[in-house]
Short mmCIF file of C-alpha atoms in Angstrom, two decimals:
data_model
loop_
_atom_site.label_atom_id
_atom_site.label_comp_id
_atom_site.label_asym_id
_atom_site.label_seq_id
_atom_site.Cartn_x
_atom_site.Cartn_y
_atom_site.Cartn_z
CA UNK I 4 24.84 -6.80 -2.79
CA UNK I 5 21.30 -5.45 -3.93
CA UNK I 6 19.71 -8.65 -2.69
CA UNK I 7 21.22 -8.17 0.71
CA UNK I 8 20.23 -3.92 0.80
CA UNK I 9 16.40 -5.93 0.06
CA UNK I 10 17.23 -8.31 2.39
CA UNK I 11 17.67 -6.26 5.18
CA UNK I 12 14.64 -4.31 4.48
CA UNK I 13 12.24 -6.87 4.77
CA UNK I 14 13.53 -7.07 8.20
CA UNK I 15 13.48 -3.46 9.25
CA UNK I 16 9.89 -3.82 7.78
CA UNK I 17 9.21 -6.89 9.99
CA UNK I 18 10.07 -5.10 13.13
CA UNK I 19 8.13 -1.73 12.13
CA UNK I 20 4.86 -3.96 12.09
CA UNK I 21 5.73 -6.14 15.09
CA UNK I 22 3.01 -8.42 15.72
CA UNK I 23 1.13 -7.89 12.52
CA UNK I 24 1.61 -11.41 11.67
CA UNK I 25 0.78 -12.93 14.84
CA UNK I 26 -1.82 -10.87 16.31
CA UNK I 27 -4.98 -12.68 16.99
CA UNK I 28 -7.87 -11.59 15.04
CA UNK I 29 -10.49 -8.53 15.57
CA UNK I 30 -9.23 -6.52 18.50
CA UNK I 31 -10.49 -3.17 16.85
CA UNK I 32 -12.78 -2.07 13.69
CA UNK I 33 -11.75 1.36 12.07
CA UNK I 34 -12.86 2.61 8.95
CA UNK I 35 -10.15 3.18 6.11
CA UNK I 36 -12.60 4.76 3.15
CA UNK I 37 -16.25 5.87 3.01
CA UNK I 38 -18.17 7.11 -0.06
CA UNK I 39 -22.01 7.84 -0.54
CA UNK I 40 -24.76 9.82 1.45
CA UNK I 41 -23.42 8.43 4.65
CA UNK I 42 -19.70 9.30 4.35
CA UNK I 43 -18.99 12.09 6.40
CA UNK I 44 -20.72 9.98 9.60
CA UNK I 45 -17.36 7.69 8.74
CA UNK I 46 -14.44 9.33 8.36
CA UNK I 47 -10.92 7.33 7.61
CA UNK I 48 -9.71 6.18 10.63
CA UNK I 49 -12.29 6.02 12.73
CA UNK I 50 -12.98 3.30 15.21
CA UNK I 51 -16.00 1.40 15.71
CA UNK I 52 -17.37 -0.73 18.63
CA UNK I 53 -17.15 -4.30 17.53
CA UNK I 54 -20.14 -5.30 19.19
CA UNK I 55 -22.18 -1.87 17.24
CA UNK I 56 -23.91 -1.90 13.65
CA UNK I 57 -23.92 -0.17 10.45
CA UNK I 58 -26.83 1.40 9.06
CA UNK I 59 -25.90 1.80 5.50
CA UNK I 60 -28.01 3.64 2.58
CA UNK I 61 -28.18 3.03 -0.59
CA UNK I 62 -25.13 4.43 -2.89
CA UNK I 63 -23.24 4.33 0.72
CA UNK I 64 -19.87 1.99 0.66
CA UNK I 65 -17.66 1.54 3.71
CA UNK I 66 -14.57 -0.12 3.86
CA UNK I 67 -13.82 -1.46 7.39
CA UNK I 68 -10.46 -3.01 8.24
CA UNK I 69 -9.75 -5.23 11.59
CA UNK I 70 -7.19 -8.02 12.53
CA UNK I 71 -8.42 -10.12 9.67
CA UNK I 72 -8.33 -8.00 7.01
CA UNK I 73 -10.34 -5.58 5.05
CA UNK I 74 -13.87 -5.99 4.02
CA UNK I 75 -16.54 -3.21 2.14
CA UNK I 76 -19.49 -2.96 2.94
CA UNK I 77 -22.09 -1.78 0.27
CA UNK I 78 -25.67 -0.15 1.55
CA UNK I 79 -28.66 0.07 1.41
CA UNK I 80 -28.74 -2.51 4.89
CA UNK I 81 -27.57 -3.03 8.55
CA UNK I 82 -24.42 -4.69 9.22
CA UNK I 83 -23.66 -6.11 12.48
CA UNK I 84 -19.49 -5.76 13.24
CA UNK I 85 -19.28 -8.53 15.45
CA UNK I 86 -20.17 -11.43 13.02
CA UNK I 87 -18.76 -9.74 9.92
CA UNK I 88 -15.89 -9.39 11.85
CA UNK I 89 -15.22 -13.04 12.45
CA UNK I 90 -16.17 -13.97 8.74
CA UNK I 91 -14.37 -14.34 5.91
CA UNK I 92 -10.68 -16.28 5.58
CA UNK I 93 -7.69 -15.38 7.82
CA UNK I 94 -5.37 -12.49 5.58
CA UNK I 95 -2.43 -12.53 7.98
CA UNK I 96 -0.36 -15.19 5.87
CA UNK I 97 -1.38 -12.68 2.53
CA UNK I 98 -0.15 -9.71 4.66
CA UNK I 99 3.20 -11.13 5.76
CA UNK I 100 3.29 -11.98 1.88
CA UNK I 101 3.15 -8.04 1.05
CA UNK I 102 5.91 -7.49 4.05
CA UNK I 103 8.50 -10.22 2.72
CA UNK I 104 11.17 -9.24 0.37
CA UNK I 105 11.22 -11.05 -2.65
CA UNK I 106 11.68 -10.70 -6.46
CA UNK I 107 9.82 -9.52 -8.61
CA UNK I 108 8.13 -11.65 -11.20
CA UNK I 109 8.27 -9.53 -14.71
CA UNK I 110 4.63 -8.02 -15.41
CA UNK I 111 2.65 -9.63 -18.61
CA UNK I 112 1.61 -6.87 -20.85
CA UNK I 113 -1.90 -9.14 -21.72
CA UNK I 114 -2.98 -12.48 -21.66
CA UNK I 115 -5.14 -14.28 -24.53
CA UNK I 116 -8.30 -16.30 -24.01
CA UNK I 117 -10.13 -18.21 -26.59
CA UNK I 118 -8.15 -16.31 -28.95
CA UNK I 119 -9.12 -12.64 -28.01
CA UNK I 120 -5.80 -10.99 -26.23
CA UNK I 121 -7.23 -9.36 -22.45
CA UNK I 122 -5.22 -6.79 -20.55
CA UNK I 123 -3.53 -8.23 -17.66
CA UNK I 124 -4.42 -6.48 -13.94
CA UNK I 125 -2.19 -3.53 -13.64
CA UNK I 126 1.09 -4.87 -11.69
CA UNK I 127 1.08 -4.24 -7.94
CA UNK I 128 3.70 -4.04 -5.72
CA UNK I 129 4.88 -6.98 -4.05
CA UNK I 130 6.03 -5.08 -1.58
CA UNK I 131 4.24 -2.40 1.26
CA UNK I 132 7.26 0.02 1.75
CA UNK I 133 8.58 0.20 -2.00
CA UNK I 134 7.85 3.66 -3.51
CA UNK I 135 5.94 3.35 -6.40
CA UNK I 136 7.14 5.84 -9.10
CA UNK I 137 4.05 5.59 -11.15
CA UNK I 138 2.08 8.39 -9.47
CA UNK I 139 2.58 11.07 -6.60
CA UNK I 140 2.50 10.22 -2.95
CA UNK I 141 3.60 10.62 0.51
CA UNK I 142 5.93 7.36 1.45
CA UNK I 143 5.78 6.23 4.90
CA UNK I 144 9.35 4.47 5.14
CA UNK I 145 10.54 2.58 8.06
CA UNK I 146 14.16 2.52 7.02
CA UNK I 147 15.30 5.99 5.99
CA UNK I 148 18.78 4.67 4.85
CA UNK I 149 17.71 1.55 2.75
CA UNK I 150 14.43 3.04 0.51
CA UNK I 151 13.67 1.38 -2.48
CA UNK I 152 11.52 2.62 -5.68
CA UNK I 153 9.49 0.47 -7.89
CA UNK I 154 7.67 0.86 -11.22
CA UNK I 155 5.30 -1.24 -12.88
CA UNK I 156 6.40 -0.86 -16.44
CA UNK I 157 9.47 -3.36 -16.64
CA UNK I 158 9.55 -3.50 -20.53
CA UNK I 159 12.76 -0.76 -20.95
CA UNK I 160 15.66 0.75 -19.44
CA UNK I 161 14.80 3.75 -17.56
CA UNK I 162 16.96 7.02 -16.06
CA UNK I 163 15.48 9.49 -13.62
CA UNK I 164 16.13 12.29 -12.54
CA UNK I 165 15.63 13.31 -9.10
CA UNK I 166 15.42 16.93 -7.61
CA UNK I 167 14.59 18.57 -4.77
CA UNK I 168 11.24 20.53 -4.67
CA UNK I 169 12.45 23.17 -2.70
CA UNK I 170 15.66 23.32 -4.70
CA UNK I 171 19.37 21.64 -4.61
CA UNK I 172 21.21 18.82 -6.62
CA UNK I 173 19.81 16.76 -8.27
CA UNK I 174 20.80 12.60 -8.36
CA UNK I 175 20.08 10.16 -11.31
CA UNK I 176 18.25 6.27 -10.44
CA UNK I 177 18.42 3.83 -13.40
CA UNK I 178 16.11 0.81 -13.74
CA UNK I 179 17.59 -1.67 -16.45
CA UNK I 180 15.37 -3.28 -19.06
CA UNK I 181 13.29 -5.66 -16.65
CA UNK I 182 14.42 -4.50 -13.38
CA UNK I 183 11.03 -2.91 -11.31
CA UNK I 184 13.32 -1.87 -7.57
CA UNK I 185 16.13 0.53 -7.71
CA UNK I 186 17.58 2.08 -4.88
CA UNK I 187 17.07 5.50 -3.84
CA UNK I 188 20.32 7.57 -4.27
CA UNK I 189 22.07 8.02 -1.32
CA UNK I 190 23.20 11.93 -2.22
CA UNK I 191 19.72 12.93 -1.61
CA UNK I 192 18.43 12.66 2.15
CA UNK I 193 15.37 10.46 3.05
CA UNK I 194 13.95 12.73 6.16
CA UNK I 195 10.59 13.64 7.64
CA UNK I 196 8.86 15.75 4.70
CA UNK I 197 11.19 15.63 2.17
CA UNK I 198 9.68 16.25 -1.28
CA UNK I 199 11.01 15.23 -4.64
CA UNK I 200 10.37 15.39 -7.98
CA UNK I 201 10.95 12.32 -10.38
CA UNK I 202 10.78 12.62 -14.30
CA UNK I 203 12.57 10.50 -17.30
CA UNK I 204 11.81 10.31 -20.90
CA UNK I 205 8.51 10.19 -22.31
CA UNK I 206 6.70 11.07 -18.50
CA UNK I 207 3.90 13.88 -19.44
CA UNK I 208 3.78 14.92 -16.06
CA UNK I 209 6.74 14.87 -13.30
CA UNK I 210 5.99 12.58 -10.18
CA UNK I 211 6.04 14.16 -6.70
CA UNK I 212 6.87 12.07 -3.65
CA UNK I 213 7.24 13.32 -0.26
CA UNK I 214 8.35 11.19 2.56
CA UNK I 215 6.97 10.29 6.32
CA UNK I 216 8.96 8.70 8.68
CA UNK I 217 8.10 6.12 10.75
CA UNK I 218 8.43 5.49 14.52
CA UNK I 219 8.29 2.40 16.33
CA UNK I 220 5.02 0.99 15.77
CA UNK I 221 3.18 -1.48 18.82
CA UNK I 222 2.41 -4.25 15.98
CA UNK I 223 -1.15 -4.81 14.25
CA UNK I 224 -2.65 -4.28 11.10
CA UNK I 225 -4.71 -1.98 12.70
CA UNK I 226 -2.33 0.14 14.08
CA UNK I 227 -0.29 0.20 10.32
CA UNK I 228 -3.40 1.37 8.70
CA UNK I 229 -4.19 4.00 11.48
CA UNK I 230 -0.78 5.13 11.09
CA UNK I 231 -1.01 4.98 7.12
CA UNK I 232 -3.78 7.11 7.60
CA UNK I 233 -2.83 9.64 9.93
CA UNK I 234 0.39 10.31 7.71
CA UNK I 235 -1.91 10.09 4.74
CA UNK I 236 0.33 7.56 2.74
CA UNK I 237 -2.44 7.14 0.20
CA UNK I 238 -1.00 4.38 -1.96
CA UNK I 239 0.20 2.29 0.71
CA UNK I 240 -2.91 2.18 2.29
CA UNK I 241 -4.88 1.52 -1.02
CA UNK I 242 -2.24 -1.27 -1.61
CA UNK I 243 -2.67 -2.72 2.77
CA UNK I 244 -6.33 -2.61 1.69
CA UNK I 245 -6.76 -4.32 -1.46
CA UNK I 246 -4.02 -6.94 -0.48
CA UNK I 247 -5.96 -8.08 2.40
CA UNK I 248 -9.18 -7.12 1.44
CA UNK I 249 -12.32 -10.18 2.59
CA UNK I 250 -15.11 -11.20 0.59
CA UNK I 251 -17.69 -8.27 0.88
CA UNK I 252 -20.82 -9.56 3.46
CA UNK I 253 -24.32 -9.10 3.13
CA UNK I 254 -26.17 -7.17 5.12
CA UNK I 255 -28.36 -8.46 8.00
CA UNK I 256 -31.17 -10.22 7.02
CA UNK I 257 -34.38 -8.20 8.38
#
């Protein structure tokens, strides 16, 4: 059954993270994004002493993830690691949120307050190893055999077509009218820099996704986001970050 092929995924997912959920908090600071006059002193993945400081100026913004979570950091201002670090509320129960399987709640398409109709937050996915089909990425997978896509836009039934970028057969995926997962066809291999190209009715522009494999993994958000980085799985680290992202801190006072 589907719920099973989900199922089991959440495991393999589980075990590609190891401790991530238990880990105590802080062993390591690295940087995950930088922007601003400072940001080529901080490149992603960097690691910083815990026990340093950041000298920030002004337009600079760093975002620094640890054991807790993620947290940005906006300049001008110094910013000691070592109490930052320990601020904030523990994100290890949101992150083994993100790494459980479980279904998907249907997206609202706006909600209305005091009578004026707001957009809702664009849906995100409720899960870190889904492939989102909305815009072109490299997936890091842990389970080669058992990947699953996701969309955001639930409101219609939905055939793709899926080909080979460097040529070879193509394979359909259908989502039904509400479903956001469908499984990735099994006639098309899931292997270490795989591309593919995704496009259905009404898409402007076809959706490339290549694929990254990965190995077994010594546990810790900071080693996921490191690795995330290194295979420069864009969208699942943007996703990692903003699900566990900390209230931003102030800077030092002088």
């Amino acid at each position: 059954m589907f719920w099973g092929r989900k199922t089991s995924l959440g495991i393999a997912m589980m075990l590609a993270l190891g401790a991530a959920t238990a880990m105590p908090a802080a062993a390591e600071t690295i940087v995950v994004r930088a922007s601003g006059p400072s940001a080529k002193g901080y490149p992603p993945g960097k690691k910083l002493a815990d026990s340093g400081t950041l000298s920030l100026k002004a337009g600079d913004v760093v975002t620094l993830l640890d054991g807790r979570g993620t947290r940005t950091l906006r300049g001008p201002g110094t910013f000691g690691l070592t109490a930052q670090a320990s601020a904030g509320t523990d994100s290890r129960n949101t992150l083994a949120s993100l790494l459980e399987t479980k279904r998907v709640r249907r997206a609202r398409t706006g909600a209305v307050r005091g009578g004026v109709e707001e957009d809702a937050p664009a849906p995100r996915s409720p899960n870190l190893w889904y492939v989102d089909i909305s815009q072109p990425s490299t997936a890091c997978v842990p389970d080669p055999a058992n990947v699953q896509l996701w969309r955001p836009d639930i409101g219609s039934a939905v055939t793709l077509t899926i080909t080979p970028i460097n040529g070879g057969v193509s394979a359909p995926v259908t989502f039904g009218a509400g479903e956001a997962v469908a499984g990735w066809p099994a006639a098309l291999p899931v292997t270490e820099g795989a591309s593919y190209r995704l496009n259905w009715a009404g898409l402007a522009k076809p959706v490339d996704i290549g694929f990254s494999l990965l190995g077994a993994s010594a546990g810790g958000l900071e080693n996921m986001a490191s690795t995330l980085i290194a295979k420069k799985c864009d969208a699942q680290l943007a996703l990692l970050v903003e699900t566990v992202a900390l209230p931003d801190p102030a800077p030092d006072a002088p």
